[in-house]
PDB file of C-alpha atoms in Angstrom:
ATOM      1  CA  MET A 246      10.788   9.197 -43.460  1.00 48.00           C
ATOM      2  CA  ASP A 247       7.739   7.993 -45.515  1.00 48.00           C
ATOM      3  CA  PHE A 248       4.592   7.877 -42.823  1.00 48.00           C
ATOM      4  CA  SER A 249       1.947   6.917 -44.824  1.00 52.00           C
ATOM      5  CA  GLY A 250       2.515   3.409 -44.404  1.00 53.00           C
ATOM      6  CA  ASN A 251       0.697   1.696 -41.458  1.00 59.00           C
ATOM      7  CA  GLY A 252       2.285   3.450 -38.608  1.00 73.00           C
ATOM      8  CA  THR A 253       5.146   1.378 -37.811  1.00 89.00           C
ATOM      9  CA  GLU A 254       7.651   3.353 -38.730  1.00 89.00           C
ATOM     10  CA  GLU A 255       6.414   5.979 -36.819  1.00 90.00           C
ATOM     11  CA  SER A 256       5.997   4.233 -34.158  1.00 92.00           C
ATOM     12  CA  GLU A 257       9.453   2.761 -34.342  1.00 94.00           C
ATOM     13  CA  LEU A 258      10.815   6.712 -34.360  1.00 95.00           C
ATOM     14  CA  TYR A 259       8.378   7.090 -31.617  1.00 95.00           C
ATOM     15  CA  HIS A 260      10.004   4.269 -29.096  1.00 95.00           C
ATOM     16  CA  ALA A 261      13.291   5.146 -31.032  1.00 96.00           C
ATOM     17  CA  GLN A 262      13.225   9.132 -29.133  1.00 95.00           C
ATOM     18  CA  VAL A 263      11.573   7.876 -25.829  1.00 95.00           C
ATOM     19  CA  HIS A 264      14.561   5.334 -25.844  1.00 95.00           C
ATOM     20  CA  LEU A 265      17.367   8.247 -26.936  1.00 95.00           C
ATOM     21  CA  TYR A 266      15.802  10.373 -24.014  1.00 93.00           C
ATOM     22  CA  LYS A 267      15.657   8.060 -21.310  1.00 91.00           C
ATOM     23  CA  HIS A 268      19.470   7.617 -21.685  1.00 91.00           C
ATOM     24  CA  VAL A 269      20.179  11.310 -22.195  1.00 89.00           C
ATOM     25  CA  TYR A 270      18.408  12.352 -19.066  1.00 89.00           C
ATOM     26  CA  ASN A 271      19.239   9.387 -16.975  1.00 89.00           C
ATOM     27  CA  TRP A 272      22.096  11.242 -15.165  1.00 89.00           C
ATOM     28  CA  VAL A 273      19.128  12.875 -13.493  1.00 91.00           C
ATOM     29  CA  SER A 274      18.302   9.802 -11.389  1.00 93.00           C
ATOM     30  CA  SER A 275      22.006   9.720 -10.463  1.00 92.00           C
ATOM     31  CA  MET A 276      22.247  13.306  -9.107  1.00 93.00           C
ATOM     32  CA  ALA A 277      19.213  12.796  -7.462  1.00 94.00           C
ATOM     33  CA  LEU A 278      20.851  10.098  -5.546  1.00 95.00           C
ATOM     34  CA  LYS A 279      23.553  12.197  -4.977  1.00 94.00           C
ATOM     35  CA  SER A 280      21.838  14.561  -3.287  1.00 94.00           C
ATOM     36  CA  ALA A 281      19.813  12.504  -1.063  1.00 95.00           C
ATOM     37  CA  MET A 282      23.134  11.244  -0.075  1.00 95.00           C
ATOM     38  CA  GLU A 283      24.875  14.636   0.587  1.00 94.00           C
ATOM     39  CA  LEU A 284      21.914  15.758   2.629  1.00 96.00           C
ATOM     40  CA  GLY A 285      21.687  12.529   4.758  1.00 97.00           C
ATOM     41  CA  VAL A 286      18.046  11.670   3.864  1.00 98.00           C
ATOM     42  CA  ALA A 287      18.913   7.985   4.806  1.00 98.00           C
ATOM     43  CA  ASP A 288      20.662   9.014   7.794  1.00 98.00           C
ATOM     44  CA  ALA A 289      17.304  11.274   8.850  1.00 98.00           C
ATOM     45  CA  ILE A 290      14.841   8.269   7.979  1.00 98.00           C
ATOM     46  CA  HIS A 291      17.499   5.550  10.156  1.00 98.00           C
ATOM     47  CA  ASN A 292      17.721   8.143  13.097  1.00 98.00           C
ATOM     48  CA  HIS A 293      14.127   8.690  13.283  1.00 98.00           C
ATOM     49  CA  GLY A 294      13.465   5.363  13.783  1.00 97.00           C
ATOM     50  CA  LYS A 295      10.079   5.279  11.676  1.00 96.00           C
ATOM     51  CA  PRO A 296       8.805   6.225   7.989  1.00 97.00           C
ATOM     52  CA  MET A 297       8.913  10.486   8.374  1.00 97.00           C
ATOM     53  CA  THR A 298       6.673  12.995   6.562  1.00 96.00           C
ATOM     54  CA  LEU A 299       7.905  15.291   3.808  1.00 96.00           C
ATOM     55  CA  SER A 300       7.724  18.613   6.227  1.00 95.00           C
ATOM     56  CA  GLU A 301       9.580  15.695   9.150  1.00 97.00           C
ATOM     57  CA  LEU A 302      12.240  15.075   7.144  1.00 97.00           C
ATOM     58  CA  ALA A 303      12.793  18.964   6.095  1.00 97.00           C
ATOM     59  CA  THR A 304      12.840  19.881   9.645  1.00 97.00           C
ATOM     60  CA  ALA A 305      15.546  17.448  10.084  1.00 98.00           C
ATOM     61  CA  LEU A 306      17.475  18.134   7.451  1.00 98.00           C
ATOM     62  CA  LYS A 307      17.089  21.947   8.207  1.00 97.00           C
ATOM     63  CA  LEU A 308      15.787  22.760   4.755  1.00 96.00           C
ATOM     64  CA  HIS A 309      14.738  26.407   3.858  1.00 96.00           C
ATOM     65  CA  PRO A 310      10.718  25.994   3.047  1.00 95.00           C
ATOM     66  CA  SER A 311      11.216  26.950  -0.570  1.00 96.00           C
ATOM     67  CA  LYS A 312      13.419  23.874  -1.282  1.00 96.00           C
ATOM     68  CA  VAL A 313      10.328  21.293   0.239  1.00 96.00           C
ATOM     69  CA  GLY A 314       8.858  20.971  -2.939  1.00 95.00           C
ATOM     70  CA  VAL A 315      12.238  19.994  -4.655  1.00 94.00           C
ATOM     71  CA  LEU A 316      12.462  17.583  -2.007  1.00 96.00           C
ATOM     72  CA  HIS A 317       9.474  16.329  -2.700  1.00 97.00           C
ATOM     73  CA  ARG A 318       9.896  15.672  -6.586  1.00 95.00           C
ATOM     74  CA  PHE A 319      13.576  14.231  -5.715  1.00 94.00           C
ATOM     75  CA  LEU A 320      11.946  11.547  -3.257  1.00 97.00           C
ATOM     76  CA  ARG A 321       9.129  11.080  -5.764  1.00 96.00           C
ATOM     77  CA  LEU A 322      12.373  10.044  -8.299  1.00 96.00           C
ATOM     78  CA  LEU A 323      14.076   8.422  -5.664  1.00 97.00           C
ATOM     79  CA  THR A 324      10.839   6.102  -4.475  1.00 98.00           C
ATOM     80  CA  HIS A 325      10.173   5.364  -8.171  1.00 96.00           C
ATOM     81  CA  ASN A 326      13.645   4.142  -8.469  1.00 95.00           C
ATOM     82  CA  GLY A 327      13.461   2.051  -5.245  1.00 97.00           C
ATOM     83  CA  PHE A 328      15.653   3.981  -2.874  1.00 97.00           C
ATOM     84  CA  PHE A 329      12.193   4.792  -0.685  1.00 98.00           C
ATOM     85  CA  THR A 330       9.115   3.410  -0.240  1.00 98.00           C
ATOM     86  CA  LYS A 331       6.115   5.675   0.716  1.00 97.00           C
ATOM     87  CA  THR A 332       3.766   4.346   3.276  1.00 95.00           C
ATOM     88  CA  LYS A 333       0.559   6.232   5.057  1.00 92.00           C
ATOM     89  CA  VAL A 334       1.185   7.320   9.169  1.00 87.00           C
ATOM     90  CA  PRO A 335      -1.838   7.617  11.079  1.00 81.00           C
ATOM     91  CA  SER A 336      -2.597  11.265  11.448  1.00 73.00           C
ATOM     92  CA  GLU A 337      -1.950  12.967  15.202  1.00 71.00           C
ATOM     93  CA  ASN A 338      -5.926  13.323  16.010  1.00 67.00           C
ATOM     94  CA  GLY A 339      -6.931  10.092  14.471  1.00 64.00           C
ATOM     95  CA  GLU A 340      -9.699  11.255  12.138  1.00 62.00           C
ATOM     96  CA  GLU A 341      -7.825  12.542   9.040  1.00 66.00           C
ATOM     97  CA  GLU A 342      -6.330  10.116   6.696  1.00 75.00           C
ATOM     98  CA  GLY A 343      -2.721   9.454   7.134  1.00 82.00           C
ATOM     99  CA  GLU A 344      -0.154  11.580   5.853  1.00 90.00           C
ATOM    100  CA  ILE A 345       2.585   9.943   3.577  1.00 94.00           C
ATOM    101  CA  ALA A 346       5.771   9.069   4.630  1.00 97.00           C
ATOM    102  CA  TYR A 347       8.901   8.001   3.173  1.00 98.00           C
ATOM    103  CA  ALA A 348      10.536   4.784   4.811  1.00 98.00           C
ATOM    104  CA  LEU A 349      14.290   3.141   3.813  1.00 98.00           C
ATOM    105  CA  THR A 350      14.600   0.488   1.222  1.00 98.00           C
ATOM    106  CA  PRO A 351      17.358  -2.005   0.905  1.00 98.00           C
ATOM    107  CA  PRO A 352      19.172   0.393  -1.422  1.00 97.00           C
ATOM    108  CA  SER A 353      18.931   3.178   0.728  1.00 97.00           C
ATOM    109  CA  LYS A 354      20.112   1.364   3.701  1.00 97.00           C
ATOM    110  CA  LEU A 355      23.574   1.041   1.938  1.00 97.00           C
ATOM    111  CA  LEU A 356      23.717   4.991   2.277  1.00 97.00           C
ATOM    112  CA  ILE A 357      23.569   5.167   6.322  1.00 97.00           C
ATOM    113  CA  ARG A 358      26.665   6.637   7.580  1.00 94.00           C
ATOM    114  CA  GLY A 359      28.492   4.642  10.084  1.00 94.00           C
ATOM    115  CA  LYS A 360      27.461   1.390   9.087  1.00 95.00           C
ATOM    116  CA  SER A 361      29.778  -1.546   7.718  1.00 94.00           C
ATOM    117  CA  THR A 362      27.666  -1.472   4.788  1.00 95.00           C
ATOM    118  CA  CYS A 363      28.083   1.902   4.044  1.00 95.00           C
ATOM    119  CA  LEU A 364      28.520   2.682   0.345  1.00 94.00           C
ATOM    120  CA  ALA A 365      28.217   6.454   0.654  1.00 92.00           C
ATOM    121  CA  PRO A 366      31.874   7.023  -0.313  1.00 88.00           C
ATOM    122  CA  ILE A 367      31.611   5.058  -3.378  1.00 87.00           C
ATOM    123  CA  VAL A 368      28.299   7.079  -4.431  1.00 91.00           C
ATOM    124  CA  LYS A 369      30.394  10.265  -3.615  1.00 88.00           C
ATOM    125  CA  GLY A 370      33.484   9.181  -5.794  1.00 84.00           C
ATOM    126  CA  ALA A 371      31.393   7.790  -8.492  1.00 85.00           C
ATOM    127  CA  LEU A 372      29.317  11.167  -9.217  1.00 88.00           C
ATOM    128  CA  HIS A 373      32.020  13.588  -7.766  1.00 84.00           C
ATOM    129  CA  SER A 374      32.438  16.219 -10.737  1.00 84.00           C
ATOM    130  CA  SER A 375      35.751  14.570 -11.778  1.00 79.00           C
ATOM    131  CA  SER A 376      34.355  11.492 -12.532  1.00 79.00           C
ATOM    132  CA  LEU A 377      31.923  12.986 -14.284  1.00 80.00           C
ATOM    133  CA  ASP A 378      34.116  15.034 -16.015  1.00 80.00           C
ATOM    134  CA  MET A 379      36.146  12.034 -17.247  1.00 83.00           C
ATOM    135  CA  TRP A 380      33.505  11.191 -20.127  1.00 84.00           C
ATOM    136  CA  GLN A 381      34.270  14.480 -21.725  1.00 84.00           C
ATOM    137  CA  SER A 382      37.649  12.961 -22.380  1.00 83.00           C
ATOM    138  CA  SER A 383      36.445   9.976 -23.710  1.00 86.00           C
ATOM    139  CA  LYS A 384      37.540  10.959 -27.454  1.00 88.00           C
ATOM    140  CA  LYS A 385      40.845  11.449 -26.372  1.00 84.00           C
ATOM    141  CA  TRP A 386      41.446   8.546 -24.131  1.00 87.00           C
ATOM    142  CA  PHE A 387      40.137   6.144 -27.433  1.00 90.00           C
ATOM    143  CA  THR A 388      43.133   7.866 -29.603  1.00 89.00           C
ATOM    144  CA  GLU A 389      45.790   8.054 -27.460  1.00 86.00           C
ATOM    145  CA  ASN A 390      48.461   5.550 -27.385  1.00 87.00           C
ATOM    146  CA  LYS A 391      48.906   4.909 -23.480  1.00 84.00           C
ATOM    147  CA  GLU A 392      47.985   2.069 -21.433  1.00 89.00           C
ATOM    148  CA  GLN A 393      45.765   3.762 -18.976  1.00 87.00           C
ATOM    149  CA  THR A 394      42.270   3.406 -17.925  1.00 87.00           C
ATOM    150  CA  LEU A 395      39.831   6.371 -18.613  1.00 86.00           C
ATOM    151  CA  TYR A 396      39.953   8.021 -15.419  1.00 85.00           C
ATOM    152  CA  GLU A 397      43.684   7.939 -15.218  1.00 87.00           C
ATOM    153  CA  SER A 398      43.921   9.858 -18.589  1.00 85.00           C
ATOM    154  CA  ALA A 399      41.312  12.587 -17.419  1.00 84.00           C
ATOM    155  CA  THR A 400      42.900  12.956 -13.880  1.00 84.00           C
ATOM    156  CA  ARG A 401      46.097  11.807 -13.790  1.00 84.00           C
ATOM    157  CA  GLU A 402      45.392   9.343 -11.321  1.00 87.00           C
ATOM    158  CA  SER A 403      43.492   6.578 -10.754  1.00 85.00           C
ATOM    159  CA  PHE A 404      39.958   6.281  -9.527  1.00 82.00           C
ATOM    160  CA  TRP A 405      41.071   4.625  -5.914  1.00 83.00           C
ATOM    161  CA  ASP A 406      43.417   6.579  -5.351  1.00 85.00           C
ATOM    162  CA  PHE A 407      40.798   9.330  -5.786  1.00 82.00           C
ATOM    163  CA  LEU A 408      38.669   7.548  -3.971  1.00 76.00           C
ATOM    164  CA  ASN A 409      40.729   6.745  -0.596  1.00 79.00           C
ATOM    165  CA  LYS A 410      42.060  10.278  -1.042  1.00 75.00           C
ATOM    166  CA  THR A 411      38.343  11.390  -0.441  1.00 62.00           C
ATOM    167  CA  THR A 412      37.188   9.085   1.450  1.00 55.00           C
ATOM    168  CA  GLU A 413      39.540   9.820   4.046  1.00 52.00           C
ATOM    169  CA  SER A 414      39.448  13.462   3.704  1.00 50.00           C
ATOM    170  CA  ASP A 415      35.565  12.952   4.173  1.00 53.00           C
ATOM    171  CA  THR A 416      35.697  10.923   7.026  1.00 44.00           C
ATOM    172  CA  LEU A 417      34.888  13.526   9.606  1.00 33.00           C
ATOM    173  CA  THR A 418      32.298  15.258   7.220  1.00 42.00           C
ATOM    174  CA  MET A 419      30.379  12.097   6.743  1.00 42.00           C
TER     175      MET A 419
END
């Protein structure tokens, strides 16, 4: 490419790279959501009955102190993506500025286990390694002469059969 012009091509290339990287790394958001769901972040906040500070959340989730920084980064990403919201809670001594706390949003309320609206099993199934691995065989699926879904081609069972099996076996642990 010739960038000696007015910068339009350079700008287009830059925006194209941003677009490409956004889609290449978008899986990070899904994996952060999966981690939060598996840890039970929404459950912890819901059970607490009010927004939770990072330290309260880390304690409730029984995290090792070395993992609190990673939890903070996950929460920052998930807050940016609309799964949690940040608010300030007053300090206990009333003199200091309030501490940041995390609260539920409508999407994170869909992850609360035991509620009729809980979609955690769908998240778990859709982000399960077998669901993600199926994309590794998409070329094979497109070129084979069989009428089946991509998931069936990769795993030899339907996604719904897998999800039902997984949901039934996870009922006790969810």
